[in-house]
PDB file of C-alpha atoms in Angstrom:
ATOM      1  CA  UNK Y   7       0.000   0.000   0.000  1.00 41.00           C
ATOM      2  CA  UNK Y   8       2.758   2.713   1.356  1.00 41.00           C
ATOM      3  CA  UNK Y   9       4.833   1.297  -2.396  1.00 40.00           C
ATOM      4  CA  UNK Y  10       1.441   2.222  -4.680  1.00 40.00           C
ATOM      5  CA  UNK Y  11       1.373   6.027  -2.889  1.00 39.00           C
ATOM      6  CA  UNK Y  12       5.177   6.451  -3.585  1.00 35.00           C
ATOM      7  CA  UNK Y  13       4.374   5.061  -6.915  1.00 38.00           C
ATOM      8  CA  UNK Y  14       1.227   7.481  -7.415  1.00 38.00           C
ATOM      9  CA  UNK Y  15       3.213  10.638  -5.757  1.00 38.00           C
ATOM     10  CA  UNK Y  16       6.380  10.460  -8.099  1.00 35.00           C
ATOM     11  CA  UNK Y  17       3.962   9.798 -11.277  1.00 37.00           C
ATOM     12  CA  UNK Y  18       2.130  12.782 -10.047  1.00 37.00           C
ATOM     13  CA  UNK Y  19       5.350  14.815  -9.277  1.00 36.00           C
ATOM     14  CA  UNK Y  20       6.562  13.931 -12.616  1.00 37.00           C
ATOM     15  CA  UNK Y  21       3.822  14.531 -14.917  1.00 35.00           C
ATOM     16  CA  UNK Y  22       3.889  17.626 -13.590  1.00 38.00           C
ATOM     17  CA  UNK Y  23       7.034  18.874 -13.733  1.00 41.00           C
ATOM     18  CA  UNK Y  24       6.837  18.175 -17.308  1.00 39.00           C
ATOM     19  CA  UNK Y  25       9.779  17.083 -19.766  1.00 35.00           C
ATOM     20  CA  UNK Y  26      11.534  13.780 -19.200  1.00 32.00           C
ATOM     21  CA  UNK Y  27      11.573  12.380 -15.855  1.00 31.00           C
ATOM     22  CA  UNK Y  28      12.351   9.544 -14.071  1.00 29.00           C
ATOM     23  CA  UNK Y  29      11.303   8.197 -10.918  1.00 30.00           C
ATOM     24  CA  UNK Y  30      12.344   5.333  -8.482  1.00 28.00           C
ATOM     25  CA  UNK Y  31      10.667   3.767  -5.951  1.00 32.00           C
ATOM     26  CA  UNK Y  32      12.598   2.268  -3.379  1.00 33.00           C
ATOM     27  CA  UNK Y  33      11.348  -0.788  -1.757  1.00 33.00           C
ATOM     28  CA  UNK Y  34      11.019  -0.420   1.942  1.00 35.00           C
ATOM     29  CA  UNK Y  35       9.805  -2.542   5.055  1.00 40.00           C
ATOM     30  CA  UNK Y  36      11.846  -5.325   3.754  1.00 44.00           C
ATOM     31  CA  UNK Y  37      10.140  -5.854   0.385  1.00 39.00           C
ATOM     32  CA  UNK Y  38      12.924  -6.947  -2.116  1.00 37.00           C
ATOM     33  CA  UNK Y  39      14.530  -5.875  -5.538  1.00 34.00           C
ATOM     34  CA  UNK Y  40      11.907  -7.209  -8.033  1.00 32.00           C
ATOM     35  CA  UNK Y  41       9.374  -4.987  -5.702  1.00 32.00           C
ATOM     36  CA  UNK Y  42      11.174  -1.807  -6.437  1.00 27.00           C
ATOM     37  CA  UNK Y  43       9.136   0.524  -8.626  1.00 26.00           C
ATOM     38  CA  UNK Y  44      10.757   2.088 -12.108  1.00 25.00           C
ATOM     39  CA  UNK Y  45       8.498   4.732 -12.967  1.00 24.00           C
ATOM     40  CA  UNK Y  46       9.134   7.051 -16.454  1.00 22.00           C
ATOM     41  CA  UNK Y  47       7.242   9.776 -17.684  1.00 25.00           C
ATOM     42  CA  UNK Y  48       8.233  11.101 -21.341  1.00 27.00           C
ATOM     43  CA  UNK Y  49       6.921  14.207 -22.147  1.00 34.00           C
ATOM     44  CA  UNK Y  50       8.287  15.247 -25.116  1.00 45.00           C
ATOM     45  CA  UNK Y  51       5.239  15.704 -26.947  1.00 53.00           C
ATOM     46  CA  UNK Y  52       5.214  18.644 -25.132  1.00 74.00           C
ATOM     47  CA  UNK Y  53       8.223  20.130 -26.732  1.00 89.00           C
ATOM     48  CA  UNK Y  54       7.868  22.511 -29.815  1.00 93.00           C
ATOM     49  CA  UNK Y  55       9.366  20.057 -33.261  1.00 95.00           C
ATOM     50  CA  UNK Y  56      10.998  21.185 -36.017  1.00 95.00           C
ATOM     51  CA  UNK Y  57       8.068  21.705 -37.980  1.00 95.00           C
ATOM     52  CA  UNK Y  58       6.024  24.081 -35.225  1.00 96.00           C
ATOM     53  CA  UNK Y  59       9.415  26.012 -35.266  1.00 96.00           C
ATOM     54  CA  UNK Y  60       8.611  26.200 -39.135  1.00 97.00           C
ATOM     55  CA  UNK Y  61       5.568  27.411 -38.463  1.00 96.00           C
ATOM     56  CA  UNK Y  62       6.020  30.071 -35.458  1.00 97.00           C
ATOM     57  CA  UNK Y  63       9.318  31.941 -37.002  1.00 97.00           C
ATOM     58  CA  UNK Y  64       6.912  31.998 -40.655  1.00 97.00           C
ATOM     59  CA  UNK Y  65       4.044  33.799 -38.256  1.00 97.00           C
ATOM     60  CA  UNK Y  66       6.528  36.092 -36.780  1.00 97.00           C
ATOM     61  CA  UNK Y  67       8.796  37.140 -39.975  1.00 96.00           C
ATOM     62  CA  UNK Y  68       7.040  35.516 -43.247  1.00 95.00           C
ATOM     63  CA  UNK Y  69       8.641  35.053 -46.160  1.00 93.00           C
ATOM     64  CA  UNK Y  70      10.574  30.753 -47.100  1.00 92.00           C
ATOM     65  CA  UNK Y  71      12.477  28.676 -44.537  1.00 94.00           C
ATOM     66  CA  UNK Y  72      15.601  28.088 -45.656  1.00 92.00           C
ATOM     67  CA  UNK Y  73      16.659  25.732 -42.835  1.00 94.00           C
ATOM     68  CA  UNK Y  74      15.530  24.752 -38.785  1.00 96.00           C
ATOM     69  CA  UNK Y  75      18.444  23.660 -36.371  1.00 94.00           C
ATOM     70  CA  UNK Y  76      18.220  22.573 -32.263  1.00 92.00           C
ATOM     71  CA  UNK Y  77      20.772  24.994 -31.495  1.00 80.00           C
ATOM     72  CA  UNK Y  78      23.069  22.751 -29.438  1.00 73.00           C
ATOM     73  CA  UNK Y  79      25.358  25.507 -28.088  1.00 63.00           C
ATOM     74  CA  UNK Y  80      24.099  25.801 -24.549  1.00 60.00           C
ATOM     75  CA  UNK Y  81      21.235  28.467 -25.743  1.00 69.00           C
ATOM     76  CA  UNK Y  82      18.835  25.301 -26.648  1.00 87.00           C
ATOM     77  CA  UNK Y  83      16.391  27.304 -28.903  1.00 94.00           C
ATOM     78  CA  UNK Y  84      15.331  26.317 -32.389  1.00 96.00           C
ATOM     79  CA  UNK Y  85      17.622  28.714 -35.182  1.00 95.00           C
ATOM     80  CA  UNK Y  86      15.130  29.048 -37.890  1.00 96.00           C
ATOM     81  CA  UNK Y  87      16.465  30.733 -40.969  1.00 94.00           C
ATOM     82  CA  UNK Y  88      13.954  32.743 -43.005  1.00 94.00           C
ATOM     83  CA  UNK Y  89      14.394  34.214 -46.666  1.00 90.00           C
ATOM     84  CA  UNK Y  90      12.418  37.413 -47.482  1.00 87.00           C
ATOM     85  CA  UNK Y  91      10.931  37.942 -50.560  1.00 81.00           C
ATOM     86  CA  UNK Y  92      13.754  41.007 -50.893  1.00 80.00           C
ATOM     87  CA  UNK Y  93      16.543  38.703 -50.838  1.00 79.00           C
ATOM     88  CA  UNK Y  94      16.753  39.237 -47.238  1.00 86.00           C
ATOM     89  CA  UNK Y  95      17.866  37.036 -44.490  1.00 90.00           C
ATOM     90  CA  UNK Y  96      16.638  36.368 -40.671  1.00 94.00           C
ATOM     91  CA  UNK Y  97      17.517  33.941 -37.922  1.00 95.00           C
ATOM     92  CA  UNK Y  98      14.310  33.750 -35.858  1.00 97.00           C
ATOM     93  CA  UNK Y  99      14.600  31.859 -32.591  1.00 96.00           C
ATOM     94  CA  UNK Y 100      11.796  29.593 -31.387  1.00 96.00           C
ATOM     95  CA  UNK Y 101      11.848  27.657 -27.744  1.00 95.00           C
ATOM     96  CA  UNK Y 102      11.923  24.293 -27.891  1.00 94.00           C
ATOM     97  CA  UNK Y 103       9.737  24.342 -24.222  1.00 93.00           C
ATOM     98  CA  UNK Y 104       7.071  26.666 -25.428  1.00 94.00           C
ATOM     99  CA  UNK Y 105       7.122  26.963 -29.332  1.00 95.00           C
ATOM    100  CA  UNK Y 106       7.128  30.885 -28.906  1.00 96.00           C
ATOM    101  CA  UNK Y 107       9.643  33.335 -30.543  1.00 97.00           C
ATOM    102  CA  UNK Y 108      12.198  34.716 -28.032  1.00 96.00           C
ATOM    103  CA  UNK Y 109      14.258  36.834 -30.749  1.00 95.00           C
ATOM    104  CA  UNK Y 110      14.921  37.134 -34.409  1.00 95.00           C
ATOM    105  CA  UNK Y 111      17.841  39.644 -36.568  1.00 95.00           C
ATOM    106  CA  UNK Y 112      18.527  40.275 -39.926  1.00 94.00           C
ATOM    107  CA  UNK Y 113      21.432  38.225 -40.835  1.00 87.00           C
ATOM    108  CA  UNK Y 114      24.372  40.360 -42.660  1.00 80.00           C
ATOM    109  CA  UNK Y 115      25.590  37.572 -45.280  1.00 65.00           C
ATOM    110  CA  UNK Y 116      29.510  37.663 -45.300  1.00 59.00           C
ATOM    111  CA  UNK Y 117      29.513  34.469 -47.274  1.00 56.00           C
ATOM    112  CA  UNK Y 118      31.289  35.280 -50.947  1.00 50.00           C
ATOM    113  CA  UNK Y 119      29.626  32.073 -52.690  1.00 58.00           C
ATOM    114  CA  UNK Y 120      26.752  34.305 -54.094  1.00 65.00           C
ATOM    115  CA  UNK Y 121      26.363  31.155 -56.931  1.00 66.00           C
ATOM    116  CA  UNK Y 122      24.954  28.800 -54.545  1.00 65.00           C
ATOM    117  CA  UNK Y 123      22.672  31.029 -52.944  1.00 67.00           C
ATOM    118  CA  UNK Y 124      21.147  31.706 -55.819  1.00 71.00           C
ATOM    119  CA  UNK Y 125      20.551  27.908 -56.868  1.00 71.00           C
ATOM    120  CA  UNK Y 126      19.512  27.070 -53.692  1.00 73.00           C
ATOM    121  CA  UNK Y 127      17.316  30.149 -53.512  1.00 77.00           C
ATOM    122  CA  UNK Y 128      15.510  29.109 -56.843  1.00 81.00           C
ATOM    123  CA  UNK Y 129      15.290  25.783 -55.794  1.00 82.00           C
ATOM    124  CA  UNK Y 130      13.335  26.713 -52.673  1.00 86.00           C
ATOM    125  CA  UNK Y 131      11.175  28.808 -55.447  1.00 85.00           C
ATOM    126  CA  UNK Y 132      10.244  25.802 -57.262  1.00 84.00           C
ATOM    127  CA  UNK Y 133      10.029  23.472 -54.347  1.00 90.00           C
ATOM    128  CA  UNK Y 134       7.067  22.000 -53.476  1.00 93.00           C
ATOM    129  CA  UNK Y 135       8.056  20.503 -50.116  1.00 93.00           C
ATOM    130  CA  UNK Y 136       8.724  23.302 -47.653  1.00 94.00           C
ATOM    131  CA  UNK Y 137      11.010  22.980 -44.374  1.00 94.00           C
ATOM    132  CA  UNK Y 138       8.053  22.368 -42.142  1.00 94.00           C
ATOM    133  CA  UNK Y 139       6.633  19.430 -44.525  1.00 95.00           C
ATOM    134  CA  UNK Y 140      10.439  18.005 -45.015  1.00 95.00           C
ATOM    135  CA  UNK Y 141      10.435  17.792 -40.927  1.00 95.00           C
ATOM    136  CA  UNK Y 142       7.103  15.903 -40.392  1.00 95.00           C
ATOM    137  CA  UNK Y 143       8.077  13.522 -43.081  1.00 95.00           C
ATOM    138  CA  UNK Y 144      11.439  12.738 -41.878  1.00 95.00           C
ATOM    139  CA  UNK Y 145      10.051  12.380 -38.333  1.00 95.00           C
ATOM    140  CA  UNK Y 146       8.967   8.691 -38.719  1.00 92.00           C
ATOM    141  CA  UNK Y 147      12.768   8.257 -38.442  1.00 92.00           C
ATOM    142  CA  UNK Y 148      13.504   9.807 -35.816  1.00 93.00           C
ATOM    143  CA  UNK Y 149      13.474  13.486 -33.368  1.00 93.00           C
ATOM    144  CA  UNK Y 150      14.144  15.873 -35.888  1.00 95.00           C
ATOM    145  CA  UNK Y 151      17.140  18.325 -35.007  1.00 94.00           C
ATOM    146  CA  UNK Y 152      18.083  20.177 -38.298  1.00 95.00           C
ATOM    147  CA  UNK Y 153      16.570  20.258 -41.682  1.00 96.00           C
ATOM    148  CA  UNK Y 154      18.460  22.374 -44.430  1.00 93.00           C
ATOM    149  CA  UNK Y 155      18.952  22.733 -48.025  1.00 89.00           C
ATOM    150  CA  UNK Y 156      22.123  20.882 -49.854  1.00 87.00           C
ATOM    151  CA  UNK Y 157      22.916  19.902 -53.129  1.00 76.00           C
ATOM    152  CA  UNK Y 158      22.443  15.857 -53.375  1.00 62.00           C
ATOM    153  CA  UNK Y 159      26.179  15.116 -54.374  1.00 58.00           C
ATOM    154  CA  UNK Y 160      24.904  12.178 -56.495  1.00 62.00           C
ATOM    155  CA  UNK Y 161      22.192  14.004 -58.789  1.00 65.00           C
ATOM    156  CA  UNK Y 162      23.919  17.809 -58.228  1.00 68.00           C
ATOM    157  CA  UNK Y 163      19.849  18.380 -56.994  1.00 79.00           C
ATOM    158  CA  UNK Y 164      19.262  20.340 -54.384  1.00 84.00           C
ATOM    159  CA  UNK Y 165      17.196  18.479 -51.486  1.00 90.00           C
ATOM    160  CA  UNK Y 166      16.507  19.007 -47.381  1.00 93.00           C
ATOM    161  CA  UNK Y 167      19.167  17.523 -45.770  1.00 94.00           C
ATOM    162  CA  UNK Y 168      17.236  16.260 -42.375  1.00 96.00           C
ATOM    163  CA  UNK Y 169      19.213  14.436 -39.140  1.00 95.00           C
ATOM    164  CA  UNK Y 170      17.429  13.036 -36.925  1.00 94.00           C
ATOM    165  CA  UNK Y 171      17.960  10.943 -33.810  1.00 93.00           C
ATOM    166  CA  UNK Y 172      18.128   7.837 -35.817  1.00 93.00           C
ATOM    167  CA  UNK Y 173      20.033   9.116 -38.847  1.00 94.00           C
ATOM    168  CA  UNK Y 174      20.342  11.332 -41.473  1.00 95.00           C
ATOM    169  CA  UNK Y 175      17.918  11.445 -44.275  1.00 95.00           C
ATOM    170  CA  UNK Y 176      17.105  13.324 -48.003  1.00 93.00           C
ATOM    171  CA  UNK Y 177      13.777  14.970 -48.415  1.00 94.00           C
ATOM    172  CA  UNK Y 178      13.010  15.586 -52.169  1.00 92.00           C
ATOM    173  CA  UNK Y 179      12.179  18.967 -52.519  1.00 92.00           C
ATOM    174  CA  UNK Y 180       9.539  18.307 -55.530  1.00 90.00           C
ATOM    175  CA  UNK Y 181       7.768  14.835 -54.322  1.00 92.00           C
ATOM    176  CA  UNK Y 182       8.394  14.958 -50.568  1.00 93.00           C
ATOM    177  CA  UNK Y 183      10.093  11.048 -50.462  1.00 94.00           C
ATOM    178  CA  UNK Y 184      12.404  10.464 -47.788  1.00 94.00           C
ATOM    179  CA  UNK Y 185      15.561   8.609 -48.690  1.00 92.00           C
ATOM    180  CA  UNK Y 186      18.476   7.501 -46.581  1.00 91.00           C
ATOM    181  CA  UNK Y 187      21.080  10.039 -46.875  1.00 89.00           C
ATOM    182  CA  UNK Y 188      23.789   7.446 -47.279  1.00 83.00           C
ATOM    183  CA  UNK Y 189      26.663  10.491 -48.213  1.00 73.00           C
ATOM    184  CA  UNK Y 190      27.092  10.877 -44.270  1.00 58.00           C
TER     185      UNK Y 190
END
């Protein structure tokens, strides 16, 4: 009885506090091992995905999504890279806890390969799979954590690039099919 309230608290406690938890149970009163309680509570459904980072930064500064990265350098935010029509280019910043914008700038482009912007810019013109559509149909494989254009080294297309938890994959930008991205 005094195990299934320790059980029921920490599930509580846990649910909760939200994200990823884990609880355990410690047998007491003499009970042994195969008594002890492992509770875990996954809540990352909770947590704002690559695609409703897509969609908040495109509310907040419209224009085409050029790529969507878990920034992994202690910040934690979503880096969501939007094109204007004007040529124009902003980072937008989404949290990954609450799917809300917490910043965006205009990105000053000191990158000298003007060539590739351009076919990767006409590319996203004539795409028919956006960012936001190349992340929900890579995330059958996996917890998507970056989706951004690159130019398939096999065909010299341009397609999303997409890693996930489980791999990286190739999102065609005209059809939408998922391939393994077997380059990396």
């Amino acid at each position: 009885m005094k195990r299934n309230i320790v059980i029921a608290a920490l599930t509580a406690t846990a649910l909760i506090g939200g994200g990823t938890a884990t609880a355990l149970a410690v047998a007491s009163d003499g009970e042994s091992a195969s008594q002890r309680a492992d509770v875990r509570v996954a809540a990352e459904a909770d947590r704002a995905t690559a695609a409703d980072a897509v969609g908040a930064a495109l509310r907040h500064t419209p224009g085409t999504v050029a790529s969507v990265d878990l920034d992994d350098d202690g910040a934690g935010v979503w880096d969501v890279d939007v094109l204007k029509g004007d040529g124009t280019e902003y980072t937008v910043k989404v949290s990954p806890d609450t799917g809300k914008v917490v910043g965006a700038h205009r990105d000053h482009d000191d990158d000298t390969d003007d060539a590739d912007d351009r076919a990767e810019l006409a590319a996203l013109k004539n795409a028919k799979t956006d960012a936001g559509e190349a992340a929900l149909a890579a995330a059958a494989k996996g917890t998507v954590t970056e989706v951004s254009l690159d130019d398939d080294d096999d065909s010299r297309a341009v397609v999303w690039s997409v890693d996930t938890t489980k791999g990286d994959w190739k999102v065609d930008l005209r059809t939408g099919e998922v391939t393994a991205d077997l380059d990396d």
